[in-house]
Structure formats: structure tokens, C-alpha cells
Amino acid sequence: MATTSSMFMYSLTIQPPTAPTQAILGQFAGTKEQQIITASGSLLTLHRPDPTQGKISTVLSHDVFGIIRTLAAFRLAGSNKDYIIIGSDSGRITIIEYVSAQNKFNRLHLETFGKSGIRRVIPGQYLAVDPKGRACLIASVEKNKLVYVLNRNAQAELTISSPLEAHKAQTLVFAMVGLDVGYENPVFAALEVDYSECDQDPTGQALEDLEKFLVYYELDLGLNHVVRKWADPVDRTATMLFQVPGGSDGPSGVLVCGEDNITYRHSNQDAFRVAIPRRRGATENPDRKRYITAGVMHKMRGAFFFLLQSEDGDLFKVTIDMVEDDNGQLTGEVKRLKIKYFDTVPLASSLCILKSGFLFVASETGNHHFYQFEKLGDDDDEQEYMSDAFPVDPREPYTPIYFHPRGSENINLVESIDSLNPLMDCKVANLTDEDAPQIYSICGTGARSTFRTLKHGLEVSEIVESELPNVPSAVWTTKLTRGDEFDAYIILSFTNGTLVLSIGETVEEVTDTGFLSSAPTLAVQQLGEDALIQVHPKGIRHIRADRRVNEWPAPQHRSIVAATTNERQVAVALSSGEIVYFEMDADGSLAEYDEKREMSGTVTCLSLGEVPEGRVRSQYLAVGCDDSTVRILSLDPDSTLENKSVQALTSAPSALLIMSMADSSSGGSTLYLHIGLYSGVYLRTVLDEVTGELSDTRTRFLGPRPAKLFRVSVKGRAAVLALSSRPWLGYSDPQTKGFMLTPLNYSPLEWGWNFSSEQCTEGMVGIQGPHLRIFSIETLANNLLQESIPLSYTPRHFVRHPEQPLFYVIESDNGILSPATRNQLLNDPSNPVVNGDAAVLPPEDFGYPRGQGHWASCIQVIDPVTAKEALRQIDLDDNEAAVSIAAVSFASQDDETFLVVGTGKDMTVNPRSSTAGFIHVYRFQDDGKDLEFIHKTKVEEPPLALLAFQGRLVAGIGADLRVYDLGMRQLLRKAQAQVVPNLIVGLQTQGSRIVVSDVQESVTYVVYKFQENRLIPFVDDSIARWTTCTTMVDYETVAGGDKFGNLWLLRCPQKASEEADEEGSGAHLIHERQYLQGAPNRLSLVAHYFPQDIPTSVHKTQLVAGGRDILLWSGLQGTLGILVPFVGREDVDFFQTLEQHLRSEEPPLAGRDHLIYRSYYVPVKGVIDGDLCERYTLLPNDKKAMIAGELDRSVREIERKISDMRTRVAY
């Protein structure tokens, strides 16, 4: 990469893509339990379904830095572990396994067979595996097919053969599947079309007569080659194949699915065909034929069935009846095919049926669903249709079959997994006055689309909230003996006393515990085997198991101001600045150490670590003083209370905590000192277990209130609860072991502690004002919380109200009947009413009734903060569909803001056409909660871009840019210019400059000259970019994305920018010589990057309190990513070198070259891939140390730099 770029960005993913290309099922860990692997974009994710709870958890996500096109699971005969084959864009076949001990994917084989990239003739699009795991076939869309034989060697390792070719030129493949033939030679079936004659025939007759064939390819294991065994014509519309069980389980063969037909085919059997049932209803078109879009076959003992899904989302159960012989035994001969309606689920890209009785639906759009089977639909009264009623040839006449869709009976939804796909648009705003802004997004399609609020945090489930008579200052829980599993008491400290509650079936006050109730408490601890300690301002109470109490009184005229305890040690600080240290004797009594240690200032906080396993004491005591220092004192018997090290701080410490946590740099666990400051800053520093030195400090700003720290346990691991203006949790990431600090989605707490009882084994107890709250944290996997508000149709764009926390969303769907048409059909007297036709089904489950050429569109007012629902919906009639929206303040109307919506009438998407366009104007009523229609203005084409500009409206209509002002009856045109070659799709502005994006010719900068009332384009781009979104980064620079999945930054030359803004009429710009039919100047490329998702919006914004400005972009597949600008040259060099080392030391899993992958269309420029740099923490220790040596840094230092890049600006 040329290092001459003037600007460098660091690219990170905040939310990975969730649009699944495929989901496969298998026993990847080698145990009995089944897992699901999904591929979305370049991400390979392993999910573990938990059948007992009906939940799915993510175990591992791995970015392969390549496009995953297809996946397959296979296992060698006799083994119990499934391997994964990946077909990607690397021109190689990859076989990987999941290693559960290390929780990672391990690559076993990488065989190159062709060029990289997604091309017509390079295999990788289709992948079929022999069910017995002996061979796999990887094929391209055209011509090439390669068969690899899979086996195992003497060491029981997987081996792969050289490829065997089964090429046939000028042949297109539509689908491919492996046949179940038992242990005979493996056979693969493909749907093929030979187009060689069509290419030569100018009349088009050959295209009419073209036939689609079902072809069998047999791999002869004896002769080691592949032969084309059998070919037979099938229906022209056939698109999918499903494997039918063979051998002892069934008849073998395939199901061929086409338009309105499902046919059973096999080389030695007759064909059987059933039609696909159509929906019946007053609003349904009875002549619309359905396709099968997804399906799954499930084998049970002695039986099998198919669940096939049509494009409406309806599932049909297909079974095959076989002929019985005289003894009643099944022969392998097929008698008939049967189909019946099963249930309706969202449209899926893959369906998986688990042996434990669950169905996983990887939805094409919207949330993924996890269902449990209630029954298999055998005993219901749904009508079952037989193949006896249908001719084999679909062109012969037959009676279509119908069914009434109904609510789910056979399956019920147990979990819905959040997915932002497709993410149409997003905005960042702080509407709830928190310290960090929220991300508001519109996503989904049809009636399943949603408006989502995303905010950084962990989901908290509250168990108890009870009000107390007074406001407590602190809370603790304690066990009675060391061996207890659960806590016995909750101790609450008030300003004038202490309250003890016992934990049982109910929580009630107890008085005979030995605790001093007349004074506030500073610390509580279960000491030794069975004693309790209570520290209060006037002394220490040591309560034995038999309720005997030993009291250590504080020296006269002095009180205890801070205390810390563990199960064998106690340390207290007196108001005079002295520290008194106690240790437990062999007989269980507390012995005071002779000398007191005087500190230089008032002690504000203390901390003892836990006693390590197999040790007698914790080695160090941390002391925080009001002179803004933390000292580490040794507790070694030879050097008790000696100073080991000092750390100077920016403000006085308010809390200290020594605890060991899992650590990515050492591989094991490391002792850390956590420090909370009065300024609300949190520091984490490594405490050397031998020398007591402090090193590798990381800081984070939590909030304006002093930070308090508490040790808690989450998911069996030690974690730190940090409380400031909101609660935070510091924990080790389950996958990378890196340290994460995430806010909790909960009310601010003043104090917290660990809590464990029978009802809630792993919870926390906290106080907030007079409330006692008990809560737990369910999962650490997802740190972006989502709140959804349902929308009516597919959202297209949205804008925010200029003052109120409200959003206005335009939604439109093509091929869907509008509400007016639906009501007209339902109330039509000429329609013959069949019983059950009038039932209106909920559209979020069943979709809307469809109609060719119809549009359904509306504008919705969304309140995401208080009401959390859609307040108002305005439907558009006359087949208009909304395409653009803007909030514009018109100078001619005393700067009142209006909502302007652009629509198109009778639009056809491809080829693009419409009968007219309109611009609607609405006035805000009732603080923006309602809209009043004022007027609409007819224009020639749908206005795809609208923008407020200097008290007027700028609209992009076709290739014209127009300036409008608001009149009484309609909008008044003030200026117009044709500034782009094709079609304006986006507008941005600063000052009198407008940045216009063209659908396929990148961006053009236009200047508006007020005196002359002229729009003059003065600079454009030299590369044709198919723009999808843009934003202005500064006055000269624009960032944008295109429909091929690139992100770029373009900058206007300084000289051209200054000339455009010169005073005067702009005549010098008009008469300047054009360059190659474009504007006189060209934009220069500053940065370019391929994130492998189509950007739908890009914004310059901040994501954390006090963070830098970054670029946040959203991708169609549900991705959220950021580009962070580098400040100094030094960091750029460091990360560039690190990225180069990781490219060679951690090559992408699927065999793609990382540099070439990030330069898919244009060489990557000025962008460093942060997702690759973050894989450094997952490397084995020897590789980490080697790279650190090359970079002349320590491993910790590198990991700190990597984590700082993310935490300073984002999550």
C-alpha cells in the first residue's frame, strides 16, 4: 500500500453481519450434541442449541476474510465428528474442524483449483457431499465440476485426493445434491442446461425448445474417475433438489422443485408429481403459482419426511409412500407422493431440524427463529393431497389445490434471535440524555420490519426490587461457614445502625445474629471455617459460630474510616492515617500485627486480594490516600507493611480492588489492581505477584460520579462491578479472554455485592436510594442491546424531528396490495364467499396479500423514547410509494419546519419507470406527534433525494437538481440545473455547496450562486462509483459507499474549492473548460476499503462520552462498522507493521489473501483492518512473542494499543 496517503483510518466492526447465506447442522465437537454453523458474509459462527432451556448461544465467531459461498458438513464412516467444507471466493476448497478444547476452528486441508474471486467458471458456488462421507463435489455455475475423494490414513487423519474432473462446457448448473445410495459408488445429481445451441441460433427458436436436465454423475471408486451416468429432462422451471434417503431407509433419488410442482425422480423409478398448495382467501389471487424456496429432510427411525417452504413462508410436509411386499415389508419402490400444509414460519435461507425436536429457521430477513415441535402434523384435519391426482408433465392440465393458512399448531416459537438484516438506514442521536448516544436504525422487510434502538450495554434481568424504610449506605451478603453454597444474610448499613436480613424462602429481619445493630457497618466477612467479622467505626466484632463475640476496640479519639477483609486477613485504616493489620491464628482468633503503619495522608480506601489457592495469606495490601496515590504494602511475615510500589493518580482514589482475572496476554490468570477515582475514572493495572510492581495501566471514564468497585462472579468467572453515574461490568471476554468493560442496562446503583441463593445462584444485590434490588446477568456474548418497535412495511428512509425525540419513517412495499384495495376485495359482493376466506391473518406472521404492480406505502411517526410505539400512520393512496423524506425549514414561512416526502406513482423497479412523481408537504402538529397534509406538487419523476438548503428545498428529480420554495397551493421552482449524467440518489450540503450523488457516476460538487440563482457543478470524480450513501466529513471531503460493498473518502482539490467560493457571479466557473464531458476539476481519492457489505448509511459522529469523531457506517446485511482516524504517524506505522505480520502469521481460514480481499475492486488505500489486528489476542503465545519481538514492544503493550483503539471511540 502506498504510504503516501494523507489520511489513515482504522476499520472496526461493532456489530457483525447477521444475514445468513447458509446454516448447517452437525456434531462438530465430536460429542452427541448437535451444533449449528451459520455463514453470513465472511463470518463463520458456531451456535450451541440448549434443548433443556430452548435457547441458542453463540460459542465461536470467526471472520474468514473471504466471501463464504457455501458450506457442507460431512463425517467419515465410523467416526463421530463432523468436519466442515467451505466453498469460498478463494479458488480453493477448505476443510476445517472445530476444536472444542481450544474453542477454535482448525484448518485441515486447503486445495487450490482455480483463480480467486467469484467467477462463472471457478468452482465454489455449489457443494455436494456423499451422505456416507466418501467424496464431495464442488462445482461452478458454468462448466466445471471437481470431485474430491475423502478418506483417512493410518494415523486416522483425514486425507483428501487430487481432484477428479467432470467438466462439460457451455453447461449451466442450477442446483446440486449428493444422492443417498448406501455404500454403492457415490452419485451426485445436478440440474443442468446446455446452452450451446442457443448461442448459435439467431432466431431464438432454440431458446424456446431448450430443455433442463436432471443429470447423475457417478464416482467409480474402483477406477477413480467420474462418469455422467444418467440424464433425463425435467420441468423448465425447476430450481431446487432435495436428497431422498436411500439404502435401507428409503427409495433413494431426488425431489425436483419447480414452479407449482414437486416431482420425485430417480433413474430406476417412475416419476411422481404433486402441485404446491395455494392460499385461499378473498384477497389472494387464485392463479398465482408458488415456488419452493427452502426445505429440509429429516430422518427418524424407519421413516422420513420433508418440510418444504414456499415463497409465502408456508411450510408443507411432503412424505413418500412405498410399495409393500406380500409380508407387509416396505420395498424400495415408490407408490405415491403426499403433501399437506404444516405451519407458517418466516422466509428462510436455511432450515435445520435438530434430533432433540427443534427447528432452526435462519431467516432471510429479520430475526432468526428457534421453534420446538409440538407434533408432526400426522393427526390433524388438514387435507392431504396425493400424487395420483396430478399428471407427471406439468404442462398438462390439472386442478390447482388450495389450503387455508392458520396459526401455528405443530411448532411453537421458543426463542427469537436478534438480527438487523436488512439494515436500511441508521442515525446516531442522544435522545435519552445518557452519557453515550444511541444508534437508531430501521431494518427488516414487509410486516416483519422494525425500528430498533441500539445501545451499548449488557442485558440485566431483575429478580427482586423492594423498598426499605430508610436509605441504606451499603449492603453485603455473607455465608455462615466456608462450606456453604448459598448466602445466609443480607446486611444493610444505615447512617445510624445496621439491619440484618436472613435469606430463605422469604427475606426477613433477624436480631440474634451477634452483629452490632446500633452502629453503621464498614465491612462484613465470613472468616476462617465458621466465624463472621463485622467492622464498624468504633472497632471490629469477631462473631464465633457459638455466638461468642470478641471485640477489638479502636484506639481512643480515633475511629475506623476504611476496612478490607478476606477469609484470613483484616486491615483497617484509622482517622489518624494509621493502618492496623490482623491475621487469623491457627485457633481461629484474630491476631493484631504489632506495629501500625502511618500513611502520609488520610486513607480513603483499602484492598486485600483473595487468599490464593494453597496459600495462607494474600501477599499485598493496596492503600489509597487523599494525596492521589496508591501504595502497595507487603504482607509477607519478614517485611510486613513495607512499601513495595507507588502509583500516582490524577485524582484521589475512591475504591480499590485486588483480584485475579483471566488474561489473554499470559494465557492464564493475572493479578490486577482495579482503581476507582473520585473523578469517575476507572484504572486497571497489572500487579506483579513477585515484586509488587504496578505496570500496564488502562483507563476508562465511567461517569461524573466517584467510582466504587465490587468483586462479583458472572458465568462462574470473577468480574468487577464498577458503579459511577451508571453501573458497569468488567469481565474477560468469553472468546478472546480480553478485558471488556461494558455498562449495564440498569438504573444507577450506590453500592453492590455478590448474591447467591437457591432461586438465583449467580446474582448481584445493589441499592439505589431506598430500594434494594437483586438482579443477574444472563449473557456476556452480546454487548449491543436492541429495542424493537414494529413497522408496517419495508422501511426506506427516516428523519428526526428537529427538536422533539421523534422519528418519521417512510415505508413502501412492491407487489403488495394497499389497505384500500384489500378492504375493497374483502367487501366485494361479487366474490363468492367460501367459509374461512374472510379470516384476516396477522401480516407479521403471514405477510400481506400480493398483487402484481401494486404498491403499499405509508409514513409513520415513531416515538422510541417514551411511548416506544408508532404514534401515527398515514397511508398513501393512488398506488403512490414514498421514496424520500426530509425535514425542511422554509425561510419564507418564518423558518417553520415542514416534513417533505417524495413519492412515485405506478413505479416499476426494473426497467425503471413511473407515471409521475409527487412532493408532499406536511405540517407538524401537536409537537410533531401528528402530521397535517398541506399540498402536493406533481413532478416528472419520483424525487429520490430531498434536502433542506438555505431555507429552501433542494430536490433531485431524475438527473435534474432543483431548488423549490413553499407556495400556498404547491411548491414553486426557483432554480434548476442538470448536474449528473443519470439519476440523483443522494444530496448533502455545507454552506452554499451541495454534494450530489449519482446512481452510477460517483459524486459531483455543485455550488449555488445566490445573486445569479444558478447551480454550477465544479468538481466530479474520475471513477464510476455506484453510490448508495454519502456524508460530508469536512467542507472539502466526502465519505461514501457503493453497491459493490466499498467505502471511500474523496477530497476536492484546495484550489478548486477556493475558486468555487469566490465572490461574484460564478461566470469564471461556467466558462471554465470542461474536462472529458464532466466538470472542470477532479476529486482525489483519500481512502478506499472493501468491508464486504453494501453500505446503506454513513455518518460522522461520536459513540462514547468524550470520544473522538469517527465515521459510523451501516451495512445492508446488518453490519455496523466504524472508521477511526489516526492522529499521529507513529501509530500508523505501528499498526501497518502489525497488520503485515498478522497477514503472514494468521492467514485467513478459507485461503483468501487478506490484502487482495480488502482490495476487491480498488486497491486498499489509507485504511488498516482493525478486525485483523484484533486477531492478535487469539494467537498462540509463541507467535505473539515473535511478533512483539519484531515490533520491539512487549505483548502487553501491543494488546493495550489494540484495545485502546476500540475502547476510546467505541464499544
GROMACS .gro file of N, CA, C and O in nm, residues 800-846:
model
  188
  800ARG      N    1  -3.526   1.271   1.165
  800ARG     CA    2  -3.559   1.304   1.303
  800ARG      C    3  -3.627   1.440   1.306
  800ARG      O    4  -3.597   1.528   1.226
  801HIS      N    5  -3.719   1.457   1.400
  801HIS     CA    6  -3.779   1.589   1.423
  801HIS      C    7  -3.669   1.682   1.474
  801HIS      O    8  -3.587   1.642   1.556
  802PRO      N    9  -3.666   1.809   1.425
  802PRO     CA   10  -3.554   1.897   1.464
  802PRO      C   11  -3.543   1.921   1.615
  802PRO      O   12  -3.432   1.938   1.665
  803GLU      N   13  -3.655   1.922   1.690
  803GLU     CA   14  -3.645   1.945   1.835
  803GLU      C   15  -3.688   1.824   1.918
  803GLU      O   16  -3.624   1.792   2.017
  804GLN      N   17  -3.796   1.759   1.880
  804GLN     CA   18  -3.853   1.654   1.964
  804GLN      C   19  -3.783   1.519   1.941
  804GLN      O   20  -3.728   1.496   1.834
  805PRO      N   21  -3.791   1.427   2.040
  805PRO     CA   22  -3.731   1.294   2.019
  805PRO      C   23  -3.824   1.203   1.939
  805PRO      O   24  -3.871   1.100   1.988
  806LEU      N   25  -3.853   1.244   1.817
  806LEU     CA   26  -3.944   1.166   1.732
  806LEU      C   27  -3.877   1.140   1.597
  806LEU      O   28  -3.795   1.220   1.552
  807PHE      N   29  -3.916   1.029   1.534
  807PHE     CA   30  -3.864   0.998   1.400
  807PHE      C   31  -3.981   0.976   1.305
  807PHE      O   32  -4.089   0.932   1.346
  808TYR      N   33  -3.957   1.008   1.177
  808TYR     CA   34  -4.058   0.990   1.073
  808TYR      C   35  -4.001   0.893   0.971
  808TYR      O   36  -3.898   0.919   0.911
  809VAL      N   37  -4.070   0.780   0.954
  809VAL     CA   38  -4.019   0.671   0.869
  809VAL      C   39  -4.108   0.661   0.747
  809VAL      O   40  -4.231   0.659   0.759
  810ILE      N   41  -4.047   0.654   0.627
  810ILE     CA   42  -4.126   0.623   0.508
  810ILE      C   43  -4.107   0.475   0.477
  810ILE      O   44  -3.997   0.423   0.484
  811GLU      N   45  -4.219   0.410   0.445
  811GLU     CA   46  -4.216   0.266   0.420
  811GLU      C   47  -4.291   0.237   0.291
  811GLU      O   48  -4.393   0.300   0.264
  812SER      N   49  -4.240   0.142   0.214
  812SER     CA   50  -4.313   0.105   0.093
  812SER      C   51  -4.277  -0.039   0.055
  812SER      O   52  -4.166  -0.084   0.080
  813ASP      N   53  -4.373  -0.109  -0.001
  813ASP     CA   54  -4.352  -0.247  -0.046
  813ASP      C   55  -4.410  -0.263  -0.185
  813ASP      O   56  -4.523  -0.220  -0.212
  814ASN      N   57  -4.335  -0.329  -0.271
  814ASN     CA   58  -4.377  -0.354  -0.409
  814ASN      C   59  -4.446  -0.490  -0.417
  814ASN      O   60  -4.408  -0.583  -0.348
  815GLY      N   61  -4.547  -0.498  -0.505
  815GLY     CA   62  -4.614  -0.627  -0.524
  815GLY      C   63  -4.705  -0.664  -0.409
  815GLY      O   64  -4.735  -0.780  -0.388
  816ILE      N   65  -4.750  -0.562  -0.333
  816ILE     CA   66  -4.836  -0.588  -0.216
  816ILE      C   67  -4.960  -0.501  -0.229
  816ILE      O   68  -4.950  -0.385  -0.269
  817LEU      N   69  -5.076  -0.556  -0.195
  817LEU     CA   70  -5.200  -0.479  -0.207
  817LEU      C   71  -5.206  -0.373  -0.098
  817LEU      O   72  -5.175  -0.400   0.018
  818SER      N   73  -5.249  -0.252  -0.136
  818SER     CA   74  -5.261  -0.145  -0.037
  818SER      C   75  -5.386  -0.170   0.049
  818SER      O   76  -5.474  -0.246   0.009
  819PRO      N   77  -5.395  -0.107   0.170
  819PRO     CA   78  -5.511  -0.131   0.257
  819PRO      C   79  -5.644  -0.105   0.188
  819PRO      O   80  -5.740  -0.178   0.208
  820ALA      N   81  -5.649   0.000   0.103
  820ALA     CA   82  -5.776   0.031   0.034
  820ALA      C   83  -5.817  -0.084  -0.057
  820ALA      O   84  -5.934  -0.126  -0.058
  821THR      N   85  -5.721  -0.137  -0.135
  821THR     CA   86  -5.753  -0.247  -0.227
  821THR      C   87  -5.794  -0.371  -0.149
  821THR      O   88  -5.887  -0.443  -0.188
  822ARG      N   89  -5.726  -0.396  -0.036
  822ARG     CA   90  -5.758  -0.514   0.047
  822ARG      C   91  -5.903  -0.505   0.098
  822ARG      O   92  -5.980  -0.601   0.088
  823ASN      N   93  -5.941  -0.388   0.150
  823ASN     CA   94  -6.078  -0.372   0.203
  823ASN      C   95  -6.182  -0.385   0.093
  823ASN      O   96  -6.288  -0.443   0.112
  824GLN      N   97  -6.146  -0.332  -0.024
  824GLN     CA   98  -6.239  -0.341  -0.138
  824GLN      C   99  -6.263  -0.487  -0.174
  824GLN      O  100  -6.377  -0.528  -0.197
  825LEU      N  101  -6.156  -0.569  -0.174
  825LEU     CA  102  -6.170  -0.711  -0.208
  825LEU      C  103  -6.249  -0.785  -0.100
  825LEU      O  104  -6.331  -0.872  -0.130
  826LEU      N  105  -6.223  -0.750   0.027
  826LEU     CA  106  -6.292  -0.820   0.137
  826LEU      C  107  -6.441  -0.789   0.136
  826LEU      O  108  -6.523  -0.873   0.173
  827ASN      N  109  -6.478  -0.664   0.093
  827ASN     CA  110  -6.619  -0.625   0.097
  827ASN      C  111  -6.687  -0.637  -0.040
  827ASN      O  112  -6.798  -0.588  -0.058
  828ASP      N  113  -6.618  -0.700  -0.136
  828ASP     CA  114  -6.672  -0.710  -0.272
  828ASP      C  115  -6.789  -0.809  -0.274
  828ASP      O  116  -6.768  -0.928  -0.246
  829PRO      N  117  -6.912  -0.764  -0.309
  829PRO     CA  118  -7.027  -0.857  -0.307
  829PRO      C  119  -7.019  -0.963  -0.417
  829PRO      O  120  -7.079  -1.069  -0.404
  830SER      N  121  -6.946  -0.934  -0.526
  830SER     CA  122  -6.945  -1.031  -0.637
  830SER      C  123  -6.854  -1.151  -0.608
  830SER      O  124  -6.858  -1.251  -0.679
  831ASN      N  125  -6.767  -1.139  -0.504
  831ASN     CA  126  -6.678  -1.251  -0.471
  831ASN      C  127  -6.758  -1.363  -0.406
  831ASN      O  128  -6.826  -1.340  -0.307
  832PRO      N  129  -6.754  -1.485  -0.460
  832PRO     CA  130  -6.823  -1.594  -0.392
  832PRO      C  131  -6.750  -1.626  -0.260
  832PRO      O  132  -6.632  -1.655  -0.260
  833VAL      N  133  -6.821  -1.616  -0.147
  833VAL     CA  134  -6.756  -1.633  -0.017
  833VAL      C  135  -6.750  -1.782   0.018
  833VAL      O  136  -6.853  -1.849   0.024
  834VAL      N  137  -6.627  -1.831   0.036
  834VAL     CA  138  -6.609  -1.968   0.083
  834VAL      C  139  -6.582  -1.957   0.232
  834VAL      O  140  -6.518  -1.863   0.279
  835ASN      N  141  -6.629  -2.053   0.309
  835ASN     CA  142  -6.612  -2.047   0.454
  835ASN      C  143  -6.464  -2.036   0.490
  835ASN      O  144  -6.382  -2.115   0.445
  836GLY      N  145  -6.430  -1.938   0.571
  836GLY     CA  146  -6.290  -1.922   0.612
  836GLY      C  147  -6.212  -1.824   0.528
  836GLY      O  148  -6.100  -1.788   0.562
  837ASP      N  149  -6.270  -1.777   0.416
  837ASP     CA  150  -6.198  -1.685   0.328
  837ASP      C  151  -6.180  -1.547   0.392
  837ASP      O  152  -6.085  -1.477   0.363
  838ALA      N  153  -6.278  -1.508   0.475
  838ALA     CA  154  -6.277  -1.371   0.525
  838ALA      C  155  -6.179  -1.353   0.640
  838ALA      O  156  -6.157  -1.241   0.685
  839ALA      N  157  -6.123  -1.462   0.691
  839ALA     CA  158  -6.031  -1.451   0.806
  839ALA      C  159  -5.908  -1.370   0.765
  839ALA      O  160  -5.841  -1.403   0.668
  840VAL      N  161  -5.882  -1.261   0.840
  840VAL     CA  162  -5.764  -1.180   0.811
  840VAL      C  163  -5.652  -1.226   0.906
  840VAL      O  164  -5.667  -1.220   1.028
  841LEU      N  165  -5.543  -1.275   0.848
  841LEU     CA  166  -5.434  -1.330   0.930
  841LEU      C  167  -5.336  -1.220   0.967
  841LEU      O  168  -5.318  -1.125   0.891
  842PRO      N  169  -5.270  -1.230   1.083
  842PRO     CA  170  -5.173  -1.125   1.121
  842PRO      C  171  -5.059  -1.118   1.020
  842PRO      O  172  -4.991  -1.218   0.996
  843PRO      N  173  -5.040  -1.001   0.957
  843PRO     CA  174  -4.941  -0.993   0.848
  843PRO      C  175  -4.798  -1.016   0.895
  843PRO      O  176  -4.714  -1.059   0.817
  844GLU      N  177  -4.766  -0.988   1.025
  844GLU     CA  178  -4.626  -1.007   1.067
  844GLU      C  179  -4.588  -1.155   1.064
  844GLU      O  180  -4.469  -1.189   1.060
  845ASP      N  181  -4.688  -1.246   1.065
  845ASP     CA  182  -4.657  -1.389   1.054
  845ASP      C  183  -4.680  -1.441   0.912
  845ASP      O  184  -4.610  -1.531   0.866
  846PHE      N  185  -4.781  -1.389   0.844
  846PHE     CA  186  -4.822  -1.449   0.717
  846PHE      C  187  -4.796  -1.360   0.596
  846PHE      O  188  -4.820  -1.399   0.484
   0.00000   0.00000   0.00000
